[in-house]
mmCIF file of C-alpha atoms in Angstrom:
data_model
loop_
_atom_site.group_PDB
_atom_site.id
_atom_site.type_symbol
_atom_site.label_atom_id
_atom_site.label_comp_id
_atom_site.label_asym_id
_atom_site.label_seq_id
_atom_site.Cartn_x
_atom_site.Cartn_y
_atom_site.Cartn_z
ATOM 1 C CA ALA A 20 0.000 0.000 0.000
ATOM 2 C CA ASP A 21 2.831 2.395 0.725
ATOM 3 C CA HIS A 22 3.786 2.558 -2.951
ATOM 4 C CA TRP A 23 0.579 4.302 -3.932
ATOM 5 C CA SER A 24 -0.834 5.874 -0.749
ATOM 6 C CA TRP A 25 0.519 9.355 -1.407
ATOM 7 C CA SER A 26 -0.162 9.130 -5.137
ATOM 8 C CA LEU A 27 -3.783 8.296 -4.323
ATOM 9 C CA LEU A 28 -3.910 11.133 -1.823
ATOM 10 C CA GLU A 29 -2.639 13.567 -4.449
ATOM 11 C CA THR A 30 -5.285 12.360 -6.906
ATOM 12 C CA LEU A 31 -8.024 12.804 -4.311
ATOM 13 C CA ALA A 32 -6.732 16.271 -3.463
ATOM 14 C CA LYS A 33 -6.695 17.352 -7.114
ATOM 15 C CA GLU A 34 -10.257 16.146 -7.676
ATOM 16 C CA ALA A 35 -11.498 17.766 -4.472
ATOM 17 C CA LYS A 36 -9.840 21.057 -5.433
ATOM 18 C CA ARG A 37 -11.334 20.918 -8.923
ATOM 19 C CA VAL A 38 -14.860 20.451 -7.581
ATOM 20 C CA ALA A 39 -14.313 23.102 -4.908
ATOM 21 C CA LYS A 40 -13.072 25.652 -7.453
ATOM 22 C CA GLU A 41 -16.107 24.984 -9.672
ATOM 23 C CA ARG A 42 -18.212 25.912 -6.648
ATOM 24 C CA GLY A 43 -16.286 29.130 -6.085
ATOM 25 C CA VAL A 44 -14.245 27.923 -3.098
ATOM 26 C CA ASP A 45 -10.745 29.410 -2.691
ATOM 27 C CA VAL A 46 -8.417 26.398 -2.527
ATOM 28 C CA GLY A 47 -5.246 28.422 -2.024
ATOM 29 C CA ASP A 48 -3.356 27.630 -5.250
ATOM 30 C CA ASP A 49 -3.487 28.738 -8.861
ATOM 31 C CA ASP A 50 -3.615 25.537 -10.854
ATOM 32 C CA GLY A 51 -5.246 23.099 -8.441
ATOM 33 C CA SER A 52 -2.334 20.725 -8.924
ATOM 34 C CA GLY A 53 -1.888 20.129 -5.211
ATOM 35 C CA GLY A 54 0.725 21.056 -2.672
ATOM 36 C CA SER A 55 2.997 18.850 -0.630
ATOM 37 C CA GLU A 56 1.808 15.487 0.708
ATOM 38 C CA GLU A 57 1.327 16.957 4.170
ATOM 39 C CA GLU A 58 -0.611 19.962 2.815
ATOM 40 C CA ASP A 59 -2.895 17.762 0.728
ATOM 41 C CA TYR A 60 -3.618 15.542 3.716
ATOM 42 C CA ARG A 61 -4.233 18.504 6.037
ATOM 43 C CA PHE A 62 -6.532 20.262 3.569
ATOM 44 C CA LEU A 63 -8.476 17.102 2.775
ATOM 45 C CA ILE A 64 -9.079 16.507 6.472
ATOM 46 C CA ARG A 65 -10.163 20.124 6.936
ATOM 47 C CA GLY A 66 -12.089 19.950 3.683
ATOM 48 C CA TYR A 67 -12.373 21.804 0.388
ATOM 49 C CA GLY A 68 -15.880 23.170 0.608
ATOM 50 C CA SER A 69 -18.068 20.068 0.887
ATOM 51 C CA ALA A 70 -15.224 17.656 0.026
ATOM 52 C CA ILE A 71 -13.522 16.033 2.995
ATOM 53 C CA LEU A 72 -11.322 12.945 3.476
ATOM 54 C CA ILE A 73 -12.398 10.567 6.213
ATOM 55 C CA PRO A 74 -9.671 7.951 6.755
ATOM 56 C CA SER A 75 -11.106 4.482 7.429
ATOM 57 C CA ARG A 76 -9.593 1.771 9.579
ATOM 58 C CA THR A 77 -9.892 -1.899 8.706
ATOM 59 C CA GLN A 78 -9.775 -2.772 12.397
ATOM 60 C CA ASP A 79 -13.058 -0.851 12.875
ATOM 61 C CA ASN A 80 -14.885 -2.945 10.255
ATOM 62 C CA THR A 81 -17.522 -4.811 12.262
ATOM 63 C CA HIS A 82 -18.152 -7.219 9.364
ATOM 64 C CA LEU A 83 -14.685 -8.753 9.664
ATOM 65 C CA GLN A 84 -14.079 -11.680 11.955
ATOM 66 C CA LYS A 85 -11.985 -10.737 14.968
ATOM 67 C CA ARG A 86 -9.593 -13.532 14.066
ATOM 68 C CA TYR A 87 -8.694 -11.771 10.812
ATOM 69 C CA ILE A 88 -7.415 -8.704 12.656
ATOM 70 C CA THR A 89 -5.595 -10.845 15.217
ATOM 71 C CA ASP A 90 -3.901 -12.939 12.516
ATOM 72 C CA GLN A 91 -2.782 -9.817 10.689
ATOM 73 C CA LEU A 92 -1.327 -8.266 13.847
ATOM 74 C CA ILE A 93 0.569 -11.459 14.627
ATOM 75 C CA ARG A 94 2.170 -11.712 11.201
ATOM 76 C CA LEU A 95 2.641 -8.138 9.956
ATOM 77 C CA ASP A 96 5.342 -5.667 10.893
ATOM 78 C CA LYS A 97 4.197 -2.647 12.867
ATOM 79 C CA ASP A 98 4.416 -0.164 9.978
ATOM 80 C CA THR A 99 2.424 -2.300 7.523
ATOM 81 C CA ALA A 100 -0.200 -3.089 10.169
ATOM 82 C CA ALA A 101 -0.622 0.626 10.899
ATOM 83 C CA ARG A 102 -1.466 1.222 7.229
ATOM 84 C CA ARG A 103 -3.495 -1.915 6.498
ATOM 85 C CA LEU A 104 -5.455 -1.980 9.719
ATOM 86 C CA GLY A 105 -5.134 1.459 11.261
ATOM 87 C CA GLY A 106 -5.725 3.652 8.219
ATOM 88 C CA SER A 107 -2.366 5.394 8.521
ATOM 89 C CA LEU A 108 -1.253 7.305 5.426
ATOM 90 C CA SER A 109 2.264 7.903 6.681
ATOM 91 C CA ARG A 110 5.266 5.826 5.788
ATOM 92 C CA LYS A 111 8.707 5.433 7.287
ATOM 93 C CA ARG A 112 11.536 5.270 4.773
ATOM 94 C CA SER A 113 14.350 7.133 6.409
ATOM 95 C CA GLY A 114 16.823 6.232 9.121
ATOM 96 C CA LEU A 115 17.398 2.608 10.077
ATOM 97 C CA ALA A 116 15.883 0.081 7.676
ATOM 98 C CA TYR A 117 15.721 -2.810 10.155
ATOM 99 C CA ARG A 118 14.531 -0.628 12.989
ATOM 100 C CA TYR A 119 12.521 -3.422 14.616
ATOM 101 C CA PHE A 120 15.553 -5.634 15.097
ATOM 102 C CA SER A 121 16.587 -5.585 18.730
ATOM 103 C CA ARG A 122 19.166 -7.186 20.964
ATOM 104 C CA GLU A 123 16.165 -9.135 22.256
ATOM 105 C CA ASN A 124 16.300 -11.101 18.991
ATOM 106 C CA GLU A 125 19.717 -12.420 20.006
ATOM 107 C CA ARG A 126 19.603 -15.884 21.519
ATOM 108 C CA HIS A 127 21.708 -19.025 21.480
ATOM 109 C CA VAL A 128 20.850 -21.022 18.351
ATOM 110 C CA GLY A 129 22.437 -24.431 17.905
ATOM 111 C CA TYR A 130 23.131 -26.508 14.814
ATOM 112 C CA HIS A 131 21.305 -29.828 14.386
ATOM 113 C CA GLU A 132 22.587 -32.099 11.638
ATOM 114 C CA GLU A 133 19.328 -34.033 11.267
ATOM 115 C CA ARG A 134 17.014 -31.023 10.791
ATOM 116 C CA PRO A 135 16.178 -29.318 7.490
ATOM 117 C CA LEU A 136 18.884 -26.731 6.843
ATOM 118 C CA TYR A 137 18.095 -23.394 5.201
ATOM 119 C CA VAL A 138 20.964 -21.679 3.375
ATOM 120 C CA ALA A 139 20.410 -18.100 2.192
ATOM 121 C CA VAL A 140 22.969 -16.614 -0.196
ATOM 122 C CA ASP A 141 23.757 -13.234 -1.687
ATOM 123 C CA PHE A 142 25.556 -13.357 -5.038
ATOM 124 C CA ASN A 143 28.585 -11.128 -4.750
ATOM 125 C CA ASN A 144 32.262 -11.342 -5.608
ATOM 126 C CA ARG A 145 33.673 -9.564 -2.557
ATOM 127 C CA PRO A 146 32.651 -10.237 0.125
ATOM 128 C CA VAL A 147 31.032 -13.634 -0.305
ATOM 129 C CA ALA A 148 28.102 -14.057 2.068
ATOM 130 C CA ALA A 149 25.591 -16.667 3.212
ATOM 131 C CA THR A 150 23.470 -17.245 6.315
ATOM 132 C CA LEU A 151 22.497 -20.566 7.931
ATOM 133 C CA PHE A 152 19.155 -21.372 9.596
ATOM 134 C CA HIS A 153 16.959 -23.992 11.232
ATOM 135 C CA GLU A 154 13.322 -23.842 12.190
ATOM 136 C CA LEU A 155 13.171 -23.804 15.979
ATOM 137 C CA ARG A 156 11.088 -26.035 18.213
ATOM 138 C CA GLY A 157 9.182 -25.295 21.381
ATOM 139 C CA GLY A 158 11.534 -24.578 24.266
ATOM 140 C CA GLU A 159 14.215 -23.138 21.965
ATOM 141 C CA TYR A 160 12.766 -19.639 22.125
ATOM 142 C CA PRO A 161 11.001 -17.639 24.875
ATOM 143 C CA LYS A 162 7.604 -19.087 25.701
ATOM 144 C CA GLU A 163 5.956 -15.651 25.699
ATOM 145 C CA HIS A 164 6.589 -15.478 21.938
ATOM 146 C CA GLU A 165 4.970 -18.821 21.211
ATOM 147 C CA HIS A 166 1.764 -18.624 19.182
ATOM 148 C CA ALA A 167 -0.167 -21.174 17.122
ATOM 149 C CA GLY A 168 0.685 -20.957 13.430
ATOM 150 C CA VAL A 169 3.821 -18.842 13.875
ATOM 151 C CA THR A 170 7.063 -20.436 12.686
ATOM 152 C CA HIS A 171 10.207 -19.530 14.606
ATOM 153 C CA VAL A 172 13.434 -19.391 12.623
ATOM 154 C CA GLY A 173 16.904 -19.373 14.160
ATOM 155 C CA GLN A 174 20.123 -18.244 12.477
ATOM 156 C CA PHE A 175 23.015 -20.252 13.867
ATOM 157 C CA GLY A 176 25.796 -19.155 11.540
ATOM 158 C CA GLU A 177 27.119 -16.890 8.819
ATOM 159 C CA VAL A 178 29.629 -17.523 6.037
ATOM 160 C CA PHE A 179 31.468 -14.285 5.365
ATOM 161 C CA ASP A 180 34.784 -13.799 3.612
ATOM 162 C CA THR A 181 36.040 -10.317 2.791
ATOM 163 C CA ASP A 182 38.715 -11.664 0.419
ATOM 164 C CA GLY A 183 35.900 -12.722 -1.887
ATOM 165 C CA GLY A 184 36.336 -15.162 -4.731
ATOM 166 C CA GLY A 185 32.836 -15.253 -6.189
ATOM 167 C CA LEU A 186 30.322 -18.054 -6.351
ATOM 168 C CA GLN A 187 32.824 -20.903 -6.622
ATOM 169 C CA ALA A 188 34.552 -19.752 -3.434
ATOM 170 C CA LEU A 189 31.208 -19.458 -1.595
ATOM 171 C CA CYS A 190 30.155 -22.964 -2.674
ATOM 172 C CA ASP A 191 33.483 -24.411 -1.539
ATOM 173 C CA LEU A 192 33.164 -22.750 1.870
ATOM 174 C CA LEU A 193 29.637 -24.091 2.354
ATOM 175 C CA LEU A 194 30.529 -27.628 1.302
ATOM 176 C CA GLU A 195 33.652 -27.832 3.460
ATOM 177 C CA GLY A 196 32.288 -26.160 6.591
ATOM 178 C CA ASP A 197 34.654 -23.184 6.334
ATOM 179 C CA VAL A 198 32.977 -19.912 7.382
ATOM 180 C CA GLY A 199 35.507 -17.554 5.769
ATOM 181 C CA ASN A 200 37.825 -15.068 7.427
ATOM 182 C CA ARG A 201 35.017 -13.293 9.325
ATOM 183 C CA GLY A 202 32.204 -15.805 9.531
ATOM 184 C CA ALA A 203 31.063 -17.883 12.498
ATOM 185 C CA ALA A 204 29.306 -21.181 13.194
ATOM 186 C CA PRO A 205 29.029 -23.704 16.049
ATOM 187 C CA SER A 206 31.911 -26.109 16.562
ATOM 188 C CA ASN A 207 29.766 -29.048 15.387
ATOM 189 C CA TRP A 208 29.148 -27.440 11.966
ATOM 190 C CA HIS A 209 31.264 -29.338 9.423
ATOM 191 C CA GLY A 210 29.671 -28.227 6.171
ATOM 192 C CA LEU A 211 26.871 -29.319 3.868
ATOM 193 C CA LEU A 212 28.455 -32.639 2.991
ATOM 194 C CA GLU A 213 28.260 -33.717 6.646
ATOM 195 C CA HIS A 214 24.647 -32.640 7.089
ATOM 196 C CA LYS A 215 22.081 -35.438 7.477
ATOM 197 C CA GLY A 216 18.780 -33.639 6.817
ATOM 198 C CA PRO A 217 17.413 -31.880 3.704
ATOM 199 C CA VAL A 218 19.122 -28.719 2.455
ATOM 200 C CA VAL A 219 17.061 -25.866 0.968
ATOM 201 C CA PHE A 220 18.682 -22.821 -0.670
ATOM 202 C CA PHE A 221 17.216 -19.306 -0.837
ATOM 203 C CA GLY A 222 18.538 -16.170 -2.500
ATOM 204 C CA ASP A 223 18.469 -13.535 -5.195
ATOM 205 C CA SER A 224 16.188 -14.432 -8.113
ATOM 206 C CA THR A 225 18.283 -12.356 -10.536
ATOM 207 C CA GLY A 226 20.649 -15.316 -10.288
ATOM 208 C CA LEU A 227 18.185 -17.195 -12.500
ATOM 209 C CA ASN A 228 19.246 -15.016 -15.455
ATOM 210 C CA GLN A 229 21.569 -16.670 -17.929
ATOM 211 C CA GLN A 230 25.205 -15.566 -17.781
ATOM 212 C CA ALA A 231 27.667 -15.167 -20.662
ATOM 213 C CA SER A 232 28.838 -18.714 -19.909
ATOM 214 C CA GLY A 233 25.381 -19.991 -20.840
ATOM 215 C CA GLN A 234 24.604 -20.994 -17.254
ATOM 216 C CA SER A 235 22.727 -19.021 -14.639
ATOM 217 C CA LEU A 236 24.220 -18.547 -11.180
ATOM 218 C CA TRP A 237 21.568 -20.821 -9.718
ATOM 219 C CA GLU A 238 22.379 -23.529 -12.275
ATOM 220 C CA MET A 239 25.981 -23.258 -11.117
ATOM 221 C CA VAL A 240 24.817 -23.775 -7.510
ATOM 222 C CA ASP A 241 22.815 -26.801 -8.692
ATOM 223 C CA ASP A 242 25.902 -28.277 -10.348
ATOM 224 C CA ILE A 243 28.512 -27.437 -7.709
ATOM 225 C CA ILE A 244 26.515 -28.027 -4.535
ATOM 226 C CA GLY A 245 23.402 -29.911 -5.646
ATOM 227 C CA GLY A 246 25.415 -32.500 -7.512
ATOM 228 C CA GLN A 247 27.682 -33.300 -4.575
ATOM 229 C CA LEU A 248 24.855 -33.361 -2.046
ATOM 230 C CA GLU A 249 22.744 -35.715 -4.124
ATOM 231 C CA ALA A 250 25.751 -37.962 -4.732
ATOM 232 C CA ALA A 251 26.097 -38.139 -0.939
ATOM 233 C CA GLY A 252 22.396 -39.000 -0.556
ATOM 234 C CA ILE A 253 21.430 -35.576 0.853
ATOM 235 C CA SER A 254 18.205 -33.937 -0.339
ATOM 236 C CA TYR A 255 18.850 -30.628 -2.140
ATOM 237 C CA SER A 256 16.357 -28.067 -3.397
ATOM 238 C CA ARG A 257 16.007 -24.329 -3.796
ATOM 239 C CA ASN A 258 13.168 -21.910 -3.150
ATOM 240 C CA VAL A 259 13.763 -18.808 -5.276
ATOM 241 C CA PRO A 260 10.585 -16.843 -6.012
ATOM 242 C CA ARG A 261 10.775 -13.535 -7.842
ATOM 243 C CA ASN A 262 12.421 -10.852 -5.722
ATOM 244 C CA PRO A 263 9.961 -8.478 -4.051
ATOM 245 C CA VAL A 264 10.773 -4.768 -4.062
ATOM 246 C CA VAL A 265 13.322 -3.986 -1.364
ATOM 247 C CA PRO A 266 10.899 -2.263 1.085
ATOM 248 C CA LEU A 267 8.688 -5.374 1.142
ATOM 249 C CA ARG A 268 11.705 -7.610 1.676
ATOM 250 C CA VAL A 269 12.862 -5.462 4.581
ATOM 251 C CA ARG A 270 9.382 -5.466 6.126
ATOM 252 C CA ALA A 271 9.257 -9.261 5.915
ATOM 253 C CA VAL A 272 12.385 -9.315 8.090
ATOM 254 C CA ASN A 273 11.015 -6.662 10.447
ATOM 255 C CA ALA A 274 7.786 -8.663 10.875
ATOM 256 C CA LYS A 275 9.779 -11.664 12.100
ATOM 257 C CA CYS A 276 11.949 -9.486 14.346
ATOM 258 C CA ILE A 277 8.767 -8.320 16.072
ATOM 259 C CA SER A 278 5.222 -8.309 14.760
ATOM 260 C CA ALA A 279 2.493 -5.751 15.357
ATOM 261 C CA ALA A 280 1.326 -8.069 18.161
ATOM 262 C CA ASP A 281 4.812 -7.916 19.754
ATOM 263 C CA ILE A 282 5.669 -11.510 18.844
ATOM 264 C CA ARG A 283 9.297 -12.185 17.922
ATOM 265 C CA SER A 284 9.922 -15.204 15.695
ATOM 266 C CA TYR A 285 13.385 -14.565 14.225
ATOM 267 C CA TRP A 286 16.297 -15.402 16.493
ATOM 268 C CA ILE A 287 19.982 -14.977 15.786
ATOM 269 C CA ASP A 288 22.954 -16.337 17.690
ATOM 270 C CA PRO A 289 25.235 -13.568 19.044
ATOM 271 C CA ARG A 290 28.157 -15.194 17.215
ATOM 272 C CA CYS A 291 26.713 -13.806 13.934
ATOM 273 C CA VAL A 292 28.266 -10.402 14.560
ATOM 274 C CA ASN A 293 28.349 -9.297 10.916
ATOM 275 C CA THR A 294 24.646 -9.932 10.314
ATOM 276 C CA ILE A 295 23.830 -8.137 13.563
ATOM 277 C CA ARG A 296 26.003 -5.209 12.502
ATOM 278 C CA ASP A 297 24.003 -4.986 9.273
ATOM 279 C CA PHE A 298 20.720 -4.789 11.164
ATOM 280 C CA LEU A 299 22.016 -2.134 13.551
ATOM 281 C CA THR A 300 23.681 -0.025 10.852
ATOM 282 C CA ILE A 301 21.889 -0.136 7.486
ATOM 283 C CA VAL A 302 19.791 2.910 6.583
ATOM 284 C CA TRP A 303 17.335 3.687 3.810
ATOM 285 C CA ASP A 304 18.601 5.296 0.638
ATOM 286 C CA LYS A 305 17.448 8.915 0.541
ATOM 287 C CA ILE A 306 16.451 8.741 -3.134
ATOM 288 C CA LYS A 307 15.782 5.172 -4.288
ATOM 289 C CA GLN A 308 13.454 2.501 -2.894
ATOM 290 C CA ASP A 309 16.469 0.650 -1.559
ATOM 291 C CA VAL A 310 18.793 0.468 1.395
ATOM 292 C CA GLN A 311 21.964 2.536 1.239
ATOM 293 C CA LYS A 312 24.707 0.741 -0.724
ATOM 294 C CA TYR A 313 28.377 1.640 -0.566
ATOM 295 C CA GLY A 314 31.237 1.200 -2.999
ATOM 296 C CA GLU A 315 34.735 0.277 -1.893
ATOM 297 C CA ARG A 316 36.670 3.221 -0.506
ATOM 298 C CA GLY A 317 40.077 3.299 1.119
ATOM 299 C CA GLY A 318 39.893 3.129 4.897
ATOM 300 C CA SER A 319 36.183 2.213 4.960
ATOM 301 C CA GLU A 320 34.434 -1.125 5.343
ATOM 302 C CA ASN A 321 30.958 0.136 4.506
ATOM 303 C CA HIS A 322 31.010 -1.878 1.265
ATOM 304 C CA LEU A 323 30.827 -5.014 3.441
ATOM 305 C CA LEU A 324 27.376 -4.035 4.668
ATOM 306 C CA THR A 325 23.983 -5.248 3.313
ATOM 307 C CA HIS A 326 25.095 -8.608 1.859
ATOM 308 C CA LEU A 327 24.288 -10.782 4.880
ATOM 309 C CA SER A 328 21.057 -8.954 5.712
ATOM 310 C CA ASP A 329 20.044 -9.186 2.044
ATOM 311 C CA SER A 330 20.420 -12.965 2.253
ATOM 312 C CA VAL A 331 18.235 -13.041 5.382
ATOM 313 C CA GLY A 332 15.654 -10.973 3.508
ATOM 314 C CA TYR A 333 15.543 -13.396 0.576
ATOM 315 C CA LEU A 334 14.726 -16.269 2.936
ATOM 316 C CA MET A 335 12.148 -14.320 4.959
ATOM 317 C CA SER A 336 10.334 -12.946 1.914
ATOM 318 C CA ALA A 337 10.211 -16.432 0.365
ATOM 319 C CA LEU A 338 8.852 -18.194 3.458
ATOM 320 C CA PHE A 339 7.024 -15.334 5.171
ATOM 321 C CA PRO A 340 6.198 -12.609 2.605
ATOM 322 C CA LEU A 341 5.085 -9.589 4.619
ATOM 323 C CA GLY A 342 4.686 -11.888 7.590
ATOM 324 C CA HIS A 343 2.396 -14.474 5.979
ATOM 325 C CA GLU A 344 3.273 -18.092 6.672
ATOM 326 C CA ILE A 345 4.122 -20.404 3.770
ATOM 327 C CA ASP A 346 4.898 -24.041 4.446
ATOM 328 C CA PRO A 347 8.643 -24.417 3.724
ATOM 329 C CA GLU A 348 8.313 -27.903 2.243
ATOM 330 C CA ALA A 349 5.438 -26.842 -0.020
ATOM 331 C CA GLY A 350 7.338 -23.699 -0.993
ATOM 332 C CA ALA A 351 10.439 -25.631 -1.937
ATOM 333 C CA ALA A 352 8.410 -28.123 -3.946
ATOM 334 C CA ARG A 353 6.492 -25.398 -5.745
ATOM 335 C CA ILE A 354 9.624 -23.639 -6.985
ATOM 336 C CA ILE A 355 11.977 -26.572 -7.496
ATOM 337 C CA ARG A 356 12.242 -30.060 -6.065
ATOM 338 C CA GLY A 357 15.659 -31.597 -6.462
ATOM 339 C CA ARG A 358 17.951 -30.382 -9.222
ATOM 340 C CA ARG A 359 16.783 -28.695 -12.386
ATOM 341 C CA ARG A 360 19.014 -29.465 -15.350
#
């Protein structure tokens, strides 16, 4: 909704001014084209003659089942819920992007070789970056955040190497259990080839585009990692839906950090210091619908930011788009089951 709220408001303001001017009402401008967003909103609330904007709130709709509102609050981030349910016309796209991440999301998360393993990657030459997850079970997160139908996801590790090396280097690190020169994982993590449960990959859908070599990046992952895992008898699949716009991806993460109902369902081990730094540092771009990106500059490490948090966002927006639950097994099967040659 945030992509068109102010555009709609401007359209309403123009039409209200046009009608008001036809009725001889002074609307305060020459061409009726509208002022700033805040002016249009203020004047519509006050009214142009007989035209007035009355914001409605979904949560006041008596025809909706109470469960609908409750389910939305549990699964949406606070900003989206304020617009969808509370009738808010404001939007927050300045300052910290992941502003609902908190130190309260930090919690010990262990690695379990028999559980389904989620690997989220960001395609980049330097640094190379990936994040490692399990779904959590009851007792592995605070009981006050337990709620029927809400899946809790725990990040137990991060693969992060500032020397880079591209996709081949990232695949080698993941297969061998190496976390790179700045990554971290539990001592019992020995790589994908030692994992016993299914492995599901998530990441950037632009990697589905064919490269000059004739292969896409995801086909390279299928060959390098998928081939070795299947040869070892380990289930491999990937869940790579089309990328949402960046604000929606960020809100999917924020909704898991803490929902509008104050339920946290994303947990990250404190060892993942680089991912945590992303969440505590990354800000919105002042011009584009994106987070602030940085090029390499001497004496600065800002170019290392965004890659790990981007990978988290790809997983969250695939499994929980804007907070909605999607069964991971069904999601993986819908996009790809096994290797695609």
